[in-house]
mmCIF file of C-alpha atoms and ligand atoms in Angstrom:
data_model
loop_
_atom_site.group_PDB
_atom_site.id
_atom_site.type_symbol
_atom_site.label_atom_id
_atom_site.label_comp_id
_atom_site.label_asym_id
_atom_site.label_seq_id
_atom_site.Cartn_x
_atom_site.Cartn_y
_atom_site.Cartn_z
ATOM 1 C CA MET A 1 27.256 37.156 -1.898
ATOM 2 C CA LYS A 2 27.924 36.601 -5.593
ATOM 3 C CA TYR A 3 30.222 33.650 -5.992
ATOM 4 C CA LEU A 4 30.015 29.942 -5.136
ATOM 5 C CA ASP A 5 32.968 30.033 -2.711
ATOM 6 C CA GLU A 6 31.135 32.525 -0.533
ATOM 7 C CA TYR A 7 28.374 29.979 0.016
ATOM 8 C CA ARG A 8 31.031 27.615 1.391
ATOM 9 C CA ASP A 9 32.752 30.151 3.625
ATOM 10 C CA GLU A 10 33.573 28.435 6.911
ATOM 11 C CA ARG A 11 33.438 31.644 8.960
ATOM 12 C CA VAL A 12 29.959 32.492 7.663
ATOM 13 C CA ALA A 13 28.820 28.902 8.188
ATOM 14 C CA ARG A 14 30.062 28.777 11.782
ATOM 15 C CA GLY A 15 28.376 32.119 12.463
ATOM 16 C CA LEU A 16 25.069 30.685 11.249
ATOM 17 C CA VAL A 17 25.541 27.542 13.361
ATOM 18 C CA ALA A 18 26.060 29.771 16.422
ATOM 19 C CA GLN A 19 22.894 31.745 15.605
ATOM 20 C CA ILE A 20 20.894 28.504 15.219
ATOM 21 C CA ALA A 21 22.204 27.303 18.591
ATOM 22 C CA ARG A 22 21.122 30.575 20.237
ATOM 23 C CA ARG A 23 17.658 30.518 18.654
ATOM 24 C CA ALA A 24 16.856 26.849 19.296
ATOM 25 C CA THR A 25 15.403 26.550 22.778
ATOM 26 C CA HIS A 26 13.254 23.492 21.932
ATOM 27 C CA PRO A 27 13.989 20.288 20.016
ATOM 28 C CA TRP A 28 12.968 20.529 16.350
ATOM 29 C CA VAL A 29 12.803 17.963 13.557
ATOM 30 C CA LEU A 30 13.457 19.482 10.148
ATOM 31 C CA MET A 31 13.400 17.823 6.735
ATOM 32 C CA GLU A 32 15.283 18.830 3.623
ATOM 33 C CA ILE A 33 13.168 17.646 0.715
ATOM 34 C CA CYS A 34 15.810 17.256 -1.953
ATOM 35 C CA GLY A 35 18.458 14.552 -2.174
ATOM 36 C CA GLY A 36 20.958 17.140 -3.435
ATOM 37 C CA GLN A 37 20.474 19.007 -0.167
ATOM 38 C CA THR A 38 20.942 15.753 1.784
ATOM 39 C CA HIS A 39 24.293 15.224 0.074
ATOM 40 C CA THR A 40 25.398 18.779 0.978
ATOM 41 C CA LEU A 41 24.435 18.171 4.623
ATOM 42 C CA MET A 42 26.470 14.970 4.713
ATOM 43 C CA ARG A 43 29.408 16.152 2.629
ATOM 44 C CA PHE A 44 30.021 19.237 4.764
ATOM 45 C CA GLY A 45 29.061 17.579 8.060
ATOM 46 C CA ILE A 46 26.305 20.126 8.710
ATOM 47 C CA ASP A 47 24.141 17.589 10.531
ATOM 48 C CA GLU A 48 26.977 17.129 13.029
ATOM 49 C CA LEU A 49 27.536 20.855 13.535
ATOM 50 C CA LEU A 50 23.940 21.600 14.462
ATOM 51 C CA PRO A 51 22.942 21.831 18.130
ATOM 52 C CA ALA A 52 21.748 18.517 19.569
ATOM 53 C CA GLY A 53 18.081 19.549 19.589
ATOM 54 C CA VAL A 54 17.933 20.326 15.872
ATOM 55 C CA GLU A 55 17.566 17.059 13.993
ATOM 56 C CA MET A 56 17.694 16.810 10.209
ATOM 57 C CA VAL A 57 15.745 14.015 8.519
ATOM 58 C CA HIS A 58 15.816 13.357 4.808
ATOM 59 C CA GLY A 59 12.942 13.666 2.419
ATOM 60 C CA PRO A 60 11.622 11.952 -0.683
ATOM 61 C CA GLY A 61 13.183 14.388 -3.145
ATOM 62 C CA CYS A 62 15.330 11.859 -4.977
ATOM 63 C CA PRO A 63 13.613 11.003 -8.269
ATOM 64 C CA VAL A 64 15.396 7.709 -8.738
ATOM 65 C CA CYS A 65 14.486 6.654 -5.181
ATOM 66 C CA VAL A 66 10.757 7.237 -5.542
ATOM 67 C CA THR A 67 10.299 5.747 -9.009
ATOM 68 C CA PRO A 68 8.076 2.707 -8.322
ATOM 69 C CA LEU A 69 9.407 -0.786 -8.730
ATOM 70 C CA GLU A 70 6.821 -1.593 -11.413
ATOM 71 C CA THR A 71 7.988 1.364 -13.498
ATOM 72 C CA ILE A 72 11.510 -0.074 -13.443
ATOM 73 C CA ASP A 73 10.002 -3.431 -14.425
ATOM 74 C CA LYS A 74 8.154 -1.731 -17.289
ATOM 75 C CA ALA A 75 11.382 -0.150 -18.521
ATOM 76 C CA ILE A 76 13.112 -3.527 -18.312
ATOM 77 C CA ALA A 77 10.285 -5.227 -20.239
ATOM 78 C CA ILE A 78 10.426 -2.576 -22.971
ATOM 79 C CA ALA A 79 14.233 -2.550 -23.180
ATOM 80 C CA SER A 80 14.285 -6.348 -23.533
ATOM 81 C CA GLN A 81 12.343 -6.194 -26.801
ATOM 82 C CA ARG A 82 14.077 -6.421 -30.179
ATOM 83 C CA GLY A 83 14.206 -3.262 -32.213
ATOM 84 C CA VAL A 84 13.911 -1.047 -29.138
ATOM 85 C CA THR A 85 16.464 1.433 -27.816
ATOM 86 C CA LEU A 86 15.723 2.526 -24.263
ATOM 87 C CA ILE A 87 17.444 5.745 -23.244
ATOM 88 C CA SER A 88 17.642 7.249 -19.765
ATOM 89 C CA TYR A 89 19.846 8.920 -17.195
ATOM 90 C CA GLY A 90 22.771 6.888 -15.832
ATOM 91 C CA ASP A 91 21.408 6.250 -12.340
ATOM 92 C CA MET A 92 18.355 4.466 -13.701
ATOM 93 C CA LEU A 93 20.413 1.590 -15.107
ATOM 94 C CA ARG A 94 21.398 0.304 -11.686
ATOM 95 C CA VAL A 95 18.077 0.650 -9.863
ATOM 96 C CA PRO A 96 16.930 -2.863 -8.971
ATOM 97 C CA GLY A 97 13.686 -4.053 -10.538
ATOM 98 C CA SER A 98 11.851 -7.145 -9.289
ATOM 99 C CA GLN A 99 14.243 -9.561 -11.001
ATOM 100 C CA THR A 100 17.040 -7.606 -12.621
ATOM 101 C CA ASP A 101 18.081 -4.081 -13.642
ATOM 102 C CA LEU A 102 18.600 -2.229 -16.903
ATOM 103 C CA PHE A 103 22.353 -2.636 -16.634
ATOM 104 C CA HIS A 104 21.941 -6.418 -16.872
ATOM 105 C CA VAL A 105 19.522 -6.025 -19.780
ATOM 106 C CA LYS A 106 22.252 -4.051 -21.532
ATOM 107 C CA ALA A 107 24.882 -6.659 -20.619
ATOM 108 C CA LYS A 108 22.694 -9.324 -22.227
ATOM 109 C CA GLY A 109 22.536 -7.390 -25.487
ATOM 110 C CA GLY A 110 19.627 -5.015 -24.929
ATOM 111 C CA ASP A 111 20.085 -1.585 -26.475
ATOM 112 C CA VAL A 112 20.088 0.592 -23.349
ATOM 113 C CA ARG A 113 21.801 3.955 -23.557
ATOM 114 C CA VAL A 114 22.654 6.775 -21.166
ATOM 115 C CA VAL A 115 22.174 10.448 -21.966
ATOM 116 C CA TYR A 116 22.311 13.759 -20.120
ATOM 117 C CA SER A 117 19.256 15.264 -21.754
ATOM 118 C CA PRO A 118 16.120 14.145 -23.606
ATOM 119 C CA THR A 119 17.187 16.100 -26.696
ATOM 120 C CA GLU A 120 19.957 13.517 -27.172
ATOM 121 C CA ALA A 121 17.269 10.826 -27.276
ATOM 122 C CA LEU A 122 15.354 12.839 -29.871
ATOM 123 C CA LYS A 123 18.524 13.198 -31.922
ATOM 124 C CA PHE A 124 19.072 9.446 -31.776
ATOM 125 C CA ALA A 125 15.481 8.782 -32.870
ATOM 126 C CA ARG A 126 15.853 11.098 -35.859
ATOM 127 C CA ALA A 127 19.079 9.367 -36.908
ATOM 128 C CA ASN A 128 17.649 5.849 -36.472
ATOM 129 C CA PRO A 129 14.144 5.832 -37.967
ATOM 130 C CA ASP A 130 13.901 2.015 -37.980
ATOM 131 C CA GLN A 131 14.537 1.754 -34.246
ATOM 132 C CA LYS A 132 11.790 2.320 -31.642
ATOM 133 C CA VAL A 133 13.369 4.854 -29.299
ATOM 134 C CA VAL A 134 11.943 5.128 -25.781
ATOM 135 C CA PHE A 135 13.059 7.812 -23.368
ATOM 136 C CA PHE A 136 12.625 6.743 -19.737
ATOM 137 C CA ALA A 137 11.747 10.044 -18.061
ATOM 138 C CA VAL A 138 11.813 10.306 -14.279
ATOM 139 C CA GLY A 139 12.108 13.292 -12.017
ATOM 140 C CA PHE A 140 10.360 16.151 -10.288
ATOM 141 C CA GLU A 141 9.141 19.449 -11.694
ATOM 142 C CA THR A 142 12.797 20.263 -12.371
ATOM 143 C CA THR A 143 13.346 17.848 -15.254
ATOM 144 C CA ALA A 144 9.744 17.618 -16.438
ATOM 145 C CA PRO A 145 9.795 20.771 -18.644
ATOM 146 C CA ALA A 146 12.753 19.528 -20.726
ATOM 147 C CA ASN A 147 11.057 16.148 -21.120
ATOM 148 C CA ALA A 148 7.779 17.843 -22.065
ATOM 149 C CA MET A 149 9.677 19.892 -24.615
ATOM 150 C CA ALA A 150 11.137 16.721 -26.176
ATOM 151 C CA VAL A 151 7.649 15.239 -26.683
ATOM 152 C CA TRP A 152 6.296 18.556 -27.959
ATOM 153 C CA GLN A 153 9.169 18.711 -30.454
ATOM 154 C CA ALA A 154 8.658 15.080 -31.539
ATOM 155 C CA LYS A 155 4.980 15.799 -32.280
ATOM 156 C CA ARG A 156 5.864 18.938 -34.167
ATOM 157 C CA GLU A 157 8.339 16.984 -36.310
ATOM 158 C CA GLY A 158 5.989 14.038 -36.775
ATOM 159 C CA LEU A 159 8.567 11.607 -35.337
ATOM 160 C CA LYS A 160 6.946 8.164 -35.400
ATOM 161 C CA ASN A 161 9.675 6.155 -33.655
ATOM 162 C CA PHE A 162 10.000 8.200 -30.435
ATOM 163 C CA SER A 163 8.057 7.660 -27.227
ATOM 164 C CA MET A 164 8.381 8.334 -23.507
ATOM 165 C CA LEU A 165 7.932 6.176 -20.413
ATOM 166 C CA ALA A 166 7.117 9.010 -18.039
ATOM 167 C CA SER A 167 7.224 8.722 -14.257
ATOM 168 C CA HIS A 168 7.259 12.313 -13.071
ATOM 169 C CA VAL A 169 6.347 13.282 -9.526
ATOM 170 C CA LEU A 170 5.329 16.540 -7.853
ATOM 171 C CA VAL A 171 6.613 17.948 -4.567
ATOM 172 C CA PRO A 172 3.600 19.770 -3.007
ATOM 173 C CA PRO A 173 1.320 16.673 -2.810
ATOM 174 C CA ALA A 174 4.191 14.684 -1.267
ATOM 175 C CA ILE A 175 4.643 17.306 1.461
ATOM 176 C CA ARG A 176 0.903 17.295 2.146
ATOM 177 C CA ALA A 177 0.963 13.484 2.376
ATOM 178 C CA LEU A 178 3.894 13.557 4.822
ATOM 179 C CA LEU A 179 2.212 16.183 6.994
ATOM 180 C CA SER A 180 -1.094 14.328 7.097
ATOM 181 C CA SER A 181 0.515 11.037 8.116
ATOM 182 C CA ARG A 182 -0.198 9.960 11.705
ATOM 183 C CA ARG A 183 3.471 9.020 12.039
ATOM 184 C CA ASN A 184 4.816 12.373 10.888
ATOM 185 C CA ARG A 185 7.728 13.767 12.950
ATOM 186 C CA VAL A 186 8.640 16.691 10.721
ATOM 187 C CA GLN A 187 7.986 20.200 12.039
ATOM 188 C CA GLY A 188 9.630 22.243 9.304
ATOM 189 C CA PHE A 189 10.566 21.695 5.664
ATOM 190 C CA ILE A 190 13.390 23.061 3.540
ATOM 191 C CA GLY A 191 11.867 23.235 0.081
ATOM 192 C CA PRO A 192 13.801 22.210 -3.031
ATOM 193 C CA GLY A 193 15.309 25.308 -4.614
ATOM 194 C CA HIS A 194 15.589 23.873 -8.130
ATOM 195 C CA VAL A 195 11.934 22.735 -8.211
ATOM 196 C CA CYS A 196 10.892 26.200 -7.016
ATOM 197 C CA THR A 197 13.110 27.813 -9.650
ATOM 198 C CA VAL A 198 10.773 26.215 -12.203
ATOM 199 C CA MET A 199 7.463 26.295 -10.331
ATOM 200 C CA GLY A 200 7.878 29.283 -8.014
ATOM 201 C CA TYR A 201 6.734 28.958 -4.420
ATOM 202 C CA HIS A 202 3.145 30.155 -4.635
ATOM 203 C CA GLU A 203 1.911 26.580 -4.108
ATOM 204 C CA TYR A 204 3.406 26.403 -0.600
ATOM 205 C CA GLU A 205 2.231 27.925 2.649
ATOM 206 C CA ASP A 206 4.638 26.741 5.278
ATOM 207 C CA LEU A 207 8.228 26.034 4.292
ATOM 208 C CA VAL A 208 11.536 27.755 3.628
ATOM 209 C CA VAL A 209 12.763 27.419 0.049
ATOM 210 C CA GLY A 210 16.443 26.537 0.318
ATOM 211 C CA GLY A 211 19.474 26.287 -1.941
ATOM 212 C CA PHE A 212 22.145 23.638 -2.149
ATOM 213 C CA GLU A 213 25.346 25.106 -0.717
ATOM 214 C CA PRO A 214 26.275 24.829 2.985
ATOM 215 C CA VAL A 215 25.527 28.483 3.733
ATOM 216 C CA ASP A 216 22.202 28.192 1.881
ATOM 217 C CA LEU A 217 21.145 25.263 4.012
ATOM 218 C CA LEU A 218 22.307 26.783 7.298
ATOM 219 C CA GLU A 219 20.474 30.005 6.479
ATOM 220 C CA ALA A 220 17.319 28.022 5.647
ATOM 221 C CA ILE A 221 17.639 26.059 8.919
ATOM 222 C CA LEU A 222 18.034 29.336 10.835
ATOM 223 C CA MET A 223 14.930 30.758 9.131
ATOM 224 C CA LEU A 224 12.937 27.622 9.974
ATOM 225 C CA VAL A 225 14.097 27.467 13.594
ATOM 226 C CA THR A 226 13.292 31.174 13.999
ATOM 227 C CA GLN A 227 9.764 30.629 12.637
ATOM 228 C CA LEU A 228 9.189 27.633 14.887
ATOM 229 C CA GLU A 229 10.528 29.359 18.006
ATOM 230 C CA GLU A 230 8.334 32.396 17.303
ATOM 231 C CA GLY A 231 5.282 30.238 16.569
ATOM 232 C CA ARG A 232 5.054 31.586 13.019
ATOM 233 C CA VAL A 233 4.022 29.512 9.990
ATOM 234 C CA GLN A 234 4.766 31.064 6.625
ATOM 235 C CA VAL A 235 6.550 30.456 3.370
ATOM 236 C CA GLU A 236 9.940 32.148 3.076
ATOM 237 C CA ASN A 237 12.492 32.133 0.304
ATOM 238 C CA GLN A 238 16.153 31.723 1.213
ATOM 239 C CA TYR A 239 17.189 30.926 -2.387
ATOM 240 C CA VAL A 240 16.439 34.391 -3.743
ATOM 241 C CA ARG A 241 19.269 34.292 -6.268
ATOM 242 C CA SER A 242 17.364 31.651 -8.242
ATOM 243 C CA VAL A 243 13.746 31.438 -7.091
ATOM 244 C CA THR A 244 10.908 33.880 -7.700
ATOM 245 C CA TYR A 245 7.361 33.683 -6.391
ATOM 246 C CA LYS A 246 5.872 32.684 -9.755
ATOM 247 C CA GLY A 247 8.812 30.710 -11.153
ATOM 248 C CA ASN A 248 9.614 30.089 -14.797
ATOM 249 C CA LEU A 249 6.351 30.642 -16.663
ATOM 250 C CA PRO A 250 7.476 29.412 -20.134
ATOM 251 C CA ALA A 251 8.668 26.161 -18.510
ATOM 252 C CA GLN A 252 5.343 25.797 -16.663
ATOM 253 C CA ASN A 253 3.473 26.411 -19.927
ATOM 254 C CA VAL A 254 5.199 23.618 -21.837
ATOM 255 C CA LEU A 255 4.697 21.344 -18.839
ATOM 256 C CA GLY A 256 0.953 22.032 -18.873
ATOM 257 C CA GLU A 257 0.760 21.654 -22.640
ATOM 258 C CA VAL A 258 2.209 18.113 -22.664
ATOM 259 C CA PHE A 259 1.522 16.652 -19.205
ATOM 260 C CA GLU A 260 -1.515 16.385 -16.951
ATOM 261 C CA VAL A 261 -1.664 15.726 -13.224
ATOM 262 C CA CYS A 262 -2.360 12.097 -12.243
ATOM 263 C CA HIS A 263 -2.404 9.733 -9.286
ATOM 264 C CA ARG A 264 1.147 8.425 -8.786
ATOM 265 C CA LYS A 265 2.620 5.599 -6.769
ATOM 266 C CA TRP A 266 5.852 6.503 -4.950
ATOM 267 C CA ARG A 267 8.337 3.720 -4.340
ATOM 268 C CA GLY A 268 7.982 2.432 -0.811
ATOM 269 C CA ILE A 269 5.513 5.152 0.160
ATOM 270 C CA GLY A 270 2.529 4.089 -1.944
ATOM 271 C CA GLY A 271 -0.046 6.042 -3.906
ATOM 272 C CA ILE A 272 -0.388 9.804 -3.464
ATOM 273 C CA PRO A 273 -3.352 11.495 -5.196
ATOM 274 C CA GLU A 274 -2.530 14.085 -7.843
ATOM 275 C CA SER A 275 1.203 13.683 -7.250
ATOM 276 C CA GLY A 276 2.406 12.745 -10.733
ATOM 277 C CA LEU A 277 2.459 13.838 -14.343
ATOM 278 C CA ASN A 278 1.319 11.724 -17.285
ATOM 279 C CA LEU A 279 1.252 12.530 -20.975
ATOM 280 C CA ARG A 280 -2.000 14.167 -22.045
ATOM 281 C CA GLU A 281 -4.392 12.341 -24.369
ATOM 282 C CA GLU A 282 -3.289 14.620 -27.221
ATOM 283 C CA TYR A 283 0.199 13.120 -26.843
ATOM 284 C CA ALA A 284 -0.939 9.488 -26.417
ATOM 285 C CA GLU A 285 0.944 8.445 -29.565
ATOM 286 C CA PHE A 286 4.181 9.149 -27.620
ATOM 287 C CA ASP A 287 3.159 7.244 -24.480
ATOM 288 C CA ALA A 288 5.425 4.178 -24.253
ATOM 289 C CA ASP A 289 3.213 2.679 -21.549
ATOM 290 C CA ARG A 290 0.348 2.459 -24.084
ATOM 291 C CA ILE A 291 2.487 1.606 -27.093
ATOM 292 C CA PHE A 292 4.135 -1.378 -25.377
ATOM 293 C CA GLY A 293 1.064 -2.402 -23.353
ATOM 294 C CA THR A 294 2.780 -2.205 -19.959
ATOM 295 C CA GLN A 295 0.034 -0.336 -18.065
ATOM 296 C CA GLU A 296 -0.932 -3.405 -16.042
ATOM 297 C CA VAL A 297 2.573 -4.331 -14.815
ATOM 298 C CA THR A 298 2.630 -4.449 -10.985
ATOM 299 C CA ALA A 299 5.299 -5.429 -8.452
ATOM 300 C CA GLU A 300 5.711 -5.976 -4.708
ATOM 301 C CA GLU A 301 8.397 -4.001 -2.887
ATOM 302 C CA PRO A 302 11.146 -6.121 -1.254
ATOM 303 C CA SER A 303 10.573 -6.236 2.494
ATOM 304 C CA GLU A 304 14.231 -5.895 3.528
ATOM 305 C CA CYS A 305 14.619 -2.333 2.219
ATOM 306 C CA ILE A 306 13.260 0.287 4.637
ATOM 307 C CA SER A 307 13.527 3.136 2.130
ATOM 308 C CA ALA A 308 9.878 4.058 2.729
ATOM 309 C CA GLU A 309 10.742 4.902 6.343
ATOM 310 C CA VAL A 310 13.906 6.715 5.312
ATOM 311 C CA LEU A 311 12.160 8.804 2.642
ATOM 312 C CA GLN A 312 9.477 9.878 5.126
ATOM 313 C CA GLY A 313 11.999 10.957 7.754
ATOM 314 C CA LEU A 314 10.962 8.197 10.148
ATOM 315 C CA LYS A 315 14.342 6.449 10.104
ATOM 316 C CA LYS A 316 17.917 7.192 9.072
ATOM 317 C CA PRO A 317 19.820 5.016 6.588
ATOM 318 C CA THR A 318 22.019 3.798 9.443
ATOM 319 C CA ASP A 319 18.870 2.373 11.116
ATOM 320 C CA CYS A 320 18.525 -0.087 8.230
ATOM 321 C CA PRO A 321 19.943 -3.522 9.180
ATOM 322 C CA ALA A 322 21.182 -4.003 5.607
ATOM 323 C CA PHE A 323 23.022 -0.656 5.411
ATOM 324 C CA ALA A 324 26.706 -1.062 4.485
ATOM 325 C CA ILE A 325 26.437 -4.829 5.054
ATOM 326 C CA ARG A 326 24.136 -6.413 2.493
ATOM 327 C CA CYS A 327 23.344 -3.080 0.844
ATOM 328 C CA THR A 328 26.225 -1.076 -0.618
ATOM 329 C CA PRO A 329 26.603 1.082 -3.742
ATOM 330 C CA GLU A 330 28.214 -1.919 -5.477
ATOM 331 C CA ASN A 331 25.361 -4.214 -4.509
ATOM 332 C CA PRO A 332 22.322 -2.031 -3.769
ATOM 333 C CA LEU A 333 19.120 -3.516 -2.391
ATOM 334 C CA GLY A 334 17.174 -0.307 -2.779
ATOM 335 C CA ALA A 335 17.157 2.804 -4.936
ATOM 336 C CA PRO A 336 18.377 5.226 -2.208
ATOM 337 C CA MET A 337 21.714 3.379 -2.255
ATOM 338 C CA VAL A 338 21.974 3.653 -6.059
ATOM 339 C CA SER A 339 21.093 7.206 -6.780
ATOM 340 C CA SER A 340 23.610 10.036 -6.674
ATOM 341 C CA GLU A 341 20.886 11.879 -4.721
ATOM 342 C CA GLY A 342 19.886 8.991 -2.456
ATOM 343 C CA ALA A 343 20.102 9.391 1.317
ATOM 344 C CA CYS A 344 21.604 5.920 1.808
ATOM 345 C CA ALA A 345 24.285 6.632 -0.795
ATOM 346 C CA ALA A 346 25.047 9.941 0.958
ATOM 347 C CA TYR A 347 25.440 8.240 4.341
ATOM 348 C CA TYR A 348 27.646 5.564 2.776
ATOM 349 C CA GLN A 349 29.766 7.982 0.739
ATOM 350 C CA TYR A 350 30.403 10.260 3.714
ATOM 351 C CA ARG A 351 30.967 7.330 6.058
ATOM 352 C CA ARG A 352 28.188 7.906 8.555
ATOM 353 C CA HIS A 353 28.250 4.148 9.229
ATOM 354 C CA MET A 354 31.889 4.446 10.333
ATOM 355 C CA VAL A 355 30.918 7.280 12.686
ATOM 356 C CA ALA A 356 28.013 5.219 14.062
ATOM 357 C CA ALA A 357 30.169 2.152 14.671
ATOM 358 C CA GLY A 358 33.396 3.779 15.808
ATOM 359 C CA PRO A 359 36.847 3.678 14.189
ATOM 360 C CA GLY A 360 36.593 0.128 12.912
ATOM 361 C CA GLY A 361 33.270 0.639 11.165
ATOM 362 C CA ARG A 362 30.706 -2.123 10.992
HETATM 363 S S1 LIG B 401 20.451 0.852 3.117
HETATM 364 FE FE1 LIG B 401 19.719 -0.210 1.246
HETATM 365 S S2 LIG B 401 18.167 -1.666 1.980
HETATM 366 FE FE2 LIG B 401 18.470 -0.117 3.599
HETATM 367 S S3 LIG B 401 16.961 1.488 3.194
HETATM 368 FE FE3 LIG B 401 18.827 2.111 2.158
HETATM 369 S S4 LIG B 401 18.603 1.308 0.071
HETATM 370 FE FE4 LIG B 401 17.081 0.223 1.330
#
């Protein structure tokens, strides 16, 4: 197959569903890691097409969802200062912090801006040398190379008014943490194709790297179910049109040049050793956390939001008592309802709550 439409071909998709149904003789719990994959499952109703024994649960691969509350609070504290421009991706503005969100900081006169890439933030810093420009960088291995490149470029140019509040996270340690949890239900993982496009899949031993279109996901599910039914455990690559074993080496090089692996707290889930990326000491002059003295900011997660359970595949968004009642995209209580990759937003957007409650909804 060469074109996008072919990965949405209904005949091919139904054929794969039939093959999965034939292969699955036991119940299996599978997790797609990435929020983009969750949205494809919901949008195309794949979860409802699968045989009853094959259950999909949704993983922590939504960068906005796993950014810790205190990091949002740090961004809010920095953005509230005079002479500062805080720049980030659109989703980050609506993620609730302890007291408020960046959108409200902006509404009250804070200089908070939205961009599509860190190079736009660099451009703004060059054009506004009297303004302290902070790029709020979140994301997995996918976005980290571009953010690393921005810092590398700023150092090369000697930019004095640019810094980064970095909250990057890594997929392999998160999978290990999920698997080692006593409460784990997941028996097979669909790995995030875009992360593996950058990093390759040599770090994994036991998942199927999957793409983002319906046929990609169904093929990955079939590969996983086949492995499980045959008692095999191995890494396989469904997303061959994008992912190679070693990945994108120039991107990995710039990542290693600017960032180093660190302990990282994941929102709702807690600390996971060696699961994040921080700026290296050589780039400390660009570390907004140090520049603005926010390293010690801490925050308690709100108890009503069960996103920790959702992001670990222990519960579905529709299990949350607040879902679609007190928590909606217009008034989110937790990040998974805000983010365009969040599982709660996917369930809401594709009306899983209406399905759960019948024609009248909740
Ligand atoms: S529905 Fe809202 S409150 Fe419930 S888990 Fe999702 S984001 Fe949190």
